[in-house]
CSV table of C-alpha atoms in Angstrom, one decimal:
chain,number,residue,atom,x,y,z
B,20,MET,CA,-17.1,0.8,-17.8
B,21,SER,CA,-15.5,-1.9,-19.9
B,22,TYR,CA,-12.0,-1.2,-21.6
B,23,THR,CA,-10.7,-3.5,-24.6
B,24,HIS,CA,-6.9,-4.7,-24.1
B,25,ILE,CA,-4.7,-4.9,-27.1
B,26,THR,CA,-1.9,-6.7,-26.9
B,27,LEU,CA,0.9,-5.7,-29.7
B,28,ASP,CA,4.2,-6.3,-30.5
B,29,VAL,CA,6.3,-3.5,-30.5
B,30,GLY,CA,6.2,-2.0,-33.3
B,31,ALA,CA,2.1,-1.7,-33.9
B,32,ALA,CA,2.0,-0.8,-30.3
B,33,ILE,CA,3.3,2.2,-31.4
B,34,LYS,CA,1.5,2.8,-34.2
B,35,ALA,CA,-1.5,2.0,-31.9
B,36,PHE,CA,-0.7,4.6,-29.2
B,37,HIS,CA,-0.8,7.9,-31.7
B,38,VAL,CA,-3.7,7.2,-32.5
B,39,VAL,CA,-5.1,6.6,-28.9
B,40,TRP,CA,-3.2,9.6,-27.9
B,41,ASN,CA,-4.3,11.9,-30.8
B,42,ASN,CA,-8.3,10.5,-30.1
B,43,PRO,CA,-8.4,9.9,-26.6
B,44,GLY,CA,-12.2,10.6,-26.8
B,45,ALA,CA,-13.2,8.6,-29.6
B,46,TRP,CA,-10.7,5.5,-27.7
B,47,SER,CA,-9.9,5.9,-24.3
B,48,ASP,CA,-11.9,2.4,-23.8
B,49,ILE,CA,-8.7,1.0,-25.3
B,50,ILE,CA,-5.8,-0.3,-23.0
B,51,ILE,CA,-2.7,-0.5,-25.6
B,52,HIS,CA,-0.3,-4.1,-23.9
B,53,LEU,CA,3.2,-4.6,-25.1
B,54,GLY,CA,3.3,-8.2,-25.8
B,55,ASP,CA,5.8,-10.2,-22.8
B,56,PHE,CA,8.7,-10.4,-25.1
B,57,HIS,CA,9.3,-6.9,-25.4
B,58,ALA,CA,8.0,-6.4,-21.7
B,59,ILE,CA,11.1,-9.3,-20.8
B,60,MET,CA,13.3,-7.4,-22.7
B,61,ALA,CA,12.5,-3.7,-21.0
B,62,PHE,CA,12.9,-5.6,-17.6
B,63,PHE,CA,16.3,-7.0,-18.9
B,64,ALA,CA,17.4,-3.3,-19.7
B,65,VAL,CA,16.0,-2.0,-15.8
B,66,ILE,CA,18.6,-4.8,-14.2
B,67,GLY,CA,21.3,-3.9,-16.6
B,68,HIS,CA,20.8,-0.1,-16.1
B,69,PHE,CA,20.7,-1.2,-12.3
B,70,VAL,CA,23.3,-3.3,-12.2
B,71,GLU,CA,26.1,-1.1,-14.2
B,72,GLY,CA,28.7,0.0,-12.5
B,73,SER,CA,28.7,-3.1,-10.1
B,74,GLY,CA,31.3,-5.4,-12.0
B,75,PHE,CA,28.7,-7.2,-13.2
B,76,LYS,CA,30.0,-7.3,-16.9
B,77,TYR,CA,33.1,-7.9,-16.1
B,78,VAL,CA,32.6,-10.8,-14.3
B,79,LEU,CA,30.5,-12.1,-17.2
B,80,PHE,CA,33.8,-11.4,-19.2
B,81,GLN,CA,36.6,-12.5,-17.5
B,82,ALA,CA,34.5,-15.9,-16.6
B,83,GLY,CA,34.2,-16.8,-20.3
B,84,LEU,CA,30.0,-16.0,-20.4
B,85,CYS,CA,30.0,-13.3,-22.3
B,86,SER,CA,32.3,-11.4,-25.3
B,87,SER,CA,33.7,-7.8,-25.1
B,88,GLY,CA,31.7,-6.9,-27.9
B,89,SER,CA,27.9,-8.7,-27.1
B,90,ILE,CA,28.3,-7.1,-23.4
B,91,THR,CA,26.5,-4.2,-24.2
B,92,GLY,CA,23.7,-6.3,-25.7
B,93,VAL,CA,23.3,-7.9,-22.5
B,94,MET,CA,23.3,-4.8,-20.8
B,95,SER,CA,20.6,-3.0,-22.7
B,96,GLY,CA,18.4,-6.1,-22.2
B,97,LYS,CA,18.5,-6.2,-26.1
B,98,HIS,CA,20.1,-9.8,-26.3
B,99,TYR,CA,17.2,-11.8,-25.2
B,100,ASN,CA,18.5,-15.3,-25.1
B,101,ARG,CA,21.7,-14.5,-23.5
B,102,CYS,CA,20.2,-11.9,-21.2
B,103,TRP,CA,18.0,-14.7,-19.8
B,104,LEU,CA,20.9,-17.5,-19.5
B,105,LEU,CA,23.3,-14.9,-18.0
B,106,HIS,CA,21.0,-13.1,-15.3
B,107,LYS,CA,20.4,-16.8,-14.8
B,108,THR,CA,23.9,-18.4,-14.5
B,109,PHE,CA,25.1,-14.6,-12.5
B,110,SER,CA,22.2,-15.1,-10.0
B,111,GLU,CA,22.6,-18.6,-9.5
B,112,ALA,CA,26.6,-18.3,-8.9
B,113,LEU,CA,25.7,-15.6,-6.3
B,114,GLU,CA,23.1,-17.8,-4.4
B,115,ARG,CA,25.8,-20.6,-4.0
B,116,PHE,CA,28.2,-17.5,-2.7
B,117,PHE,CA,26.2,-16.5,-0.8
B,118,ILE,CA,25.4,-20.4,0.6
B,119,GLU,CA,28.9,-20.9,0.4
B,120,GLN,CA,29.6,-17.9,3.4
B,121,TYR,CA,26.5,-19.3,5.3
B,122,LEU,CA,27.0,-23.1,5.2
B,123,PRO,CA,29.8,-23.1,8.2
B,124,THR,CA,26.7,-21.4,10.3
B,125,MET,CA,24.5,-24.2,8.9
B,126,PRO,CA,23.6,-26.6,12.5
B,127,GLU,CA,24.7,-30.2,12.6
B,128,LYS,CA,20.9,-31.4,12.7
B,129,VAL,CA,21.0,-29.7,9.5
B,130,GLU,CA,23.9,-31.4,8.0
B,131,GLU,CA,23.1,-34.4,9.5
B,132,PHE,CA,19.7,-34.3,8.2
B,133,ALA,CA,20.4,-33.3,4.9
B,134,GLN,CA,23.0,-36.5,4.5
B,135,SER,CA,20.4,-39.2,6.1
B,136,ASP,CA,18.7,-42.0,3.8
B,137,THR,CA,15.7,-40.5,5.9
B,138,ALA,CA,15.8,-36.8,4.0
B,139,GLN,CA,16.4,-39.1,0.4
B,140,GLU,CA,13.5,-41.0,0.9
B,141,THR,CA,11.6,-38.2,2.2
B,142,SER,CA,9.3,-35.9,0.1
B,143,LEU,CA,10.4,-32.1,-0.1
B,144,THR,CA,7.4,-30.9,1.7
B,145,ASN,CA,8.5,-33.0,5.0
B,146,ILE,CA,11.9,-32.0,4.7
B,147,LEU,CA,11.0,-28.6,4.0
B,148,ASN,CA,8.0,-29.0,7.1
B,149,ASP,CA,10.8,-30.3,9.3
B,150,ASP,CA,11.2,-27.6,12.1
B,151,THR,CA,15.5,-27.7,11.9
B,152,VAL,CA,15.2,-27.0,8.2
B,153,LYS,CA,12.6,-24.2,8.6
B,154,GLU,CA,14.8,-22.4,11.7
B,155,TYR,CA,18.2,-22.7,9.2
B,156,VAL,CA,15.9,-21.1,6.2
B,157,LYS,CA,15.2,-18.5,8.9
B,158,GLN,CA,18.4,-17.9,9.6
B,159,CYS,CA,19.4,-17.5,6.4
B,160,GLN,CA,17.1,-15.1,5.3
B,161,THR,CA,17.8,-12.9,8.0
B,162,GLN,CA,21.7,-13.1,6.8
B,163,LYS,CA,20.6,-12.5,3.4
B,164,THR,CA,18.0,-9.1,5.2
B,165,LYS,CA,21.7,-7.7,6.9
B,166,CYS,CA,23.7,-8.4,3.8
B,167,LEU,CA,21.0,-6.3,1.6
B,168,ASN,CA,21.2,-3.9,4.1
B,169,GLY,CA,25.5,-3.2,3.9
B,170,GLU,CA,26.2,-4.9,7.3
B,171,PHE,CA,29.0,-6.6,5.2
B,172,GLY,CA,30.2,-3.7,3.0
B,173,LYS,CA,28.9,-2.0,0.1
B,174,THR,CA,29.0,-4.4,-2.7
B,175,PRO,CA,26.0,-6.9,-1.3
B,176,PRO,CA,23.1,-4.6,-1.9
B,177,SER,CA,23.9,-3.5,-5.0
B,178,THR,CA,24.3,-7.0,-6.7
B,179,GLY,CA,22.4,-8.7,-4.2
B,180,LYS,CA,19.2,-7.0,-5.5
B,181,ASN,CA,19.8,-8.4,-8.2
B,182,ILE,CA,18.8,-11.5,-7.0
B,183,TRP,CA,16.8,-11.6,-3.6
B,184,SER,CA,14.6,-8.7,-4.3
């Protein structure tokens, strides 16, 4: 059986869902999808619900990234552009914070390699294929897994899943 896939904006999709649901025999070969815009808004709403109570909104407010009046829109996923910016910024901040905490354990060889002229002249592919860098990345991933499993406290599992899962 072949299916017809239709992608609609949320307003039109609601009406189309009612038509399909009220006449399942006549429209059984129709599959209705929400457009990307509304699907991503729904994902942002899920992330907002997931990080509720983790201090996410207080961090955004205290950092001056979001006013108290627009926090609700960010947490509900309704402020699409602001959500993109804030989730991207927050994700980058958490990643940098993790790296800052983990960098003291970086092997000297990796640090020397990163600061050498060779690293600047070498392509990214060659750098990523270097055994020392591979080992460091593997150790970093192991550390992230420990962090997500709650070995360093209860906060990392709730906020870390936002960026590492």
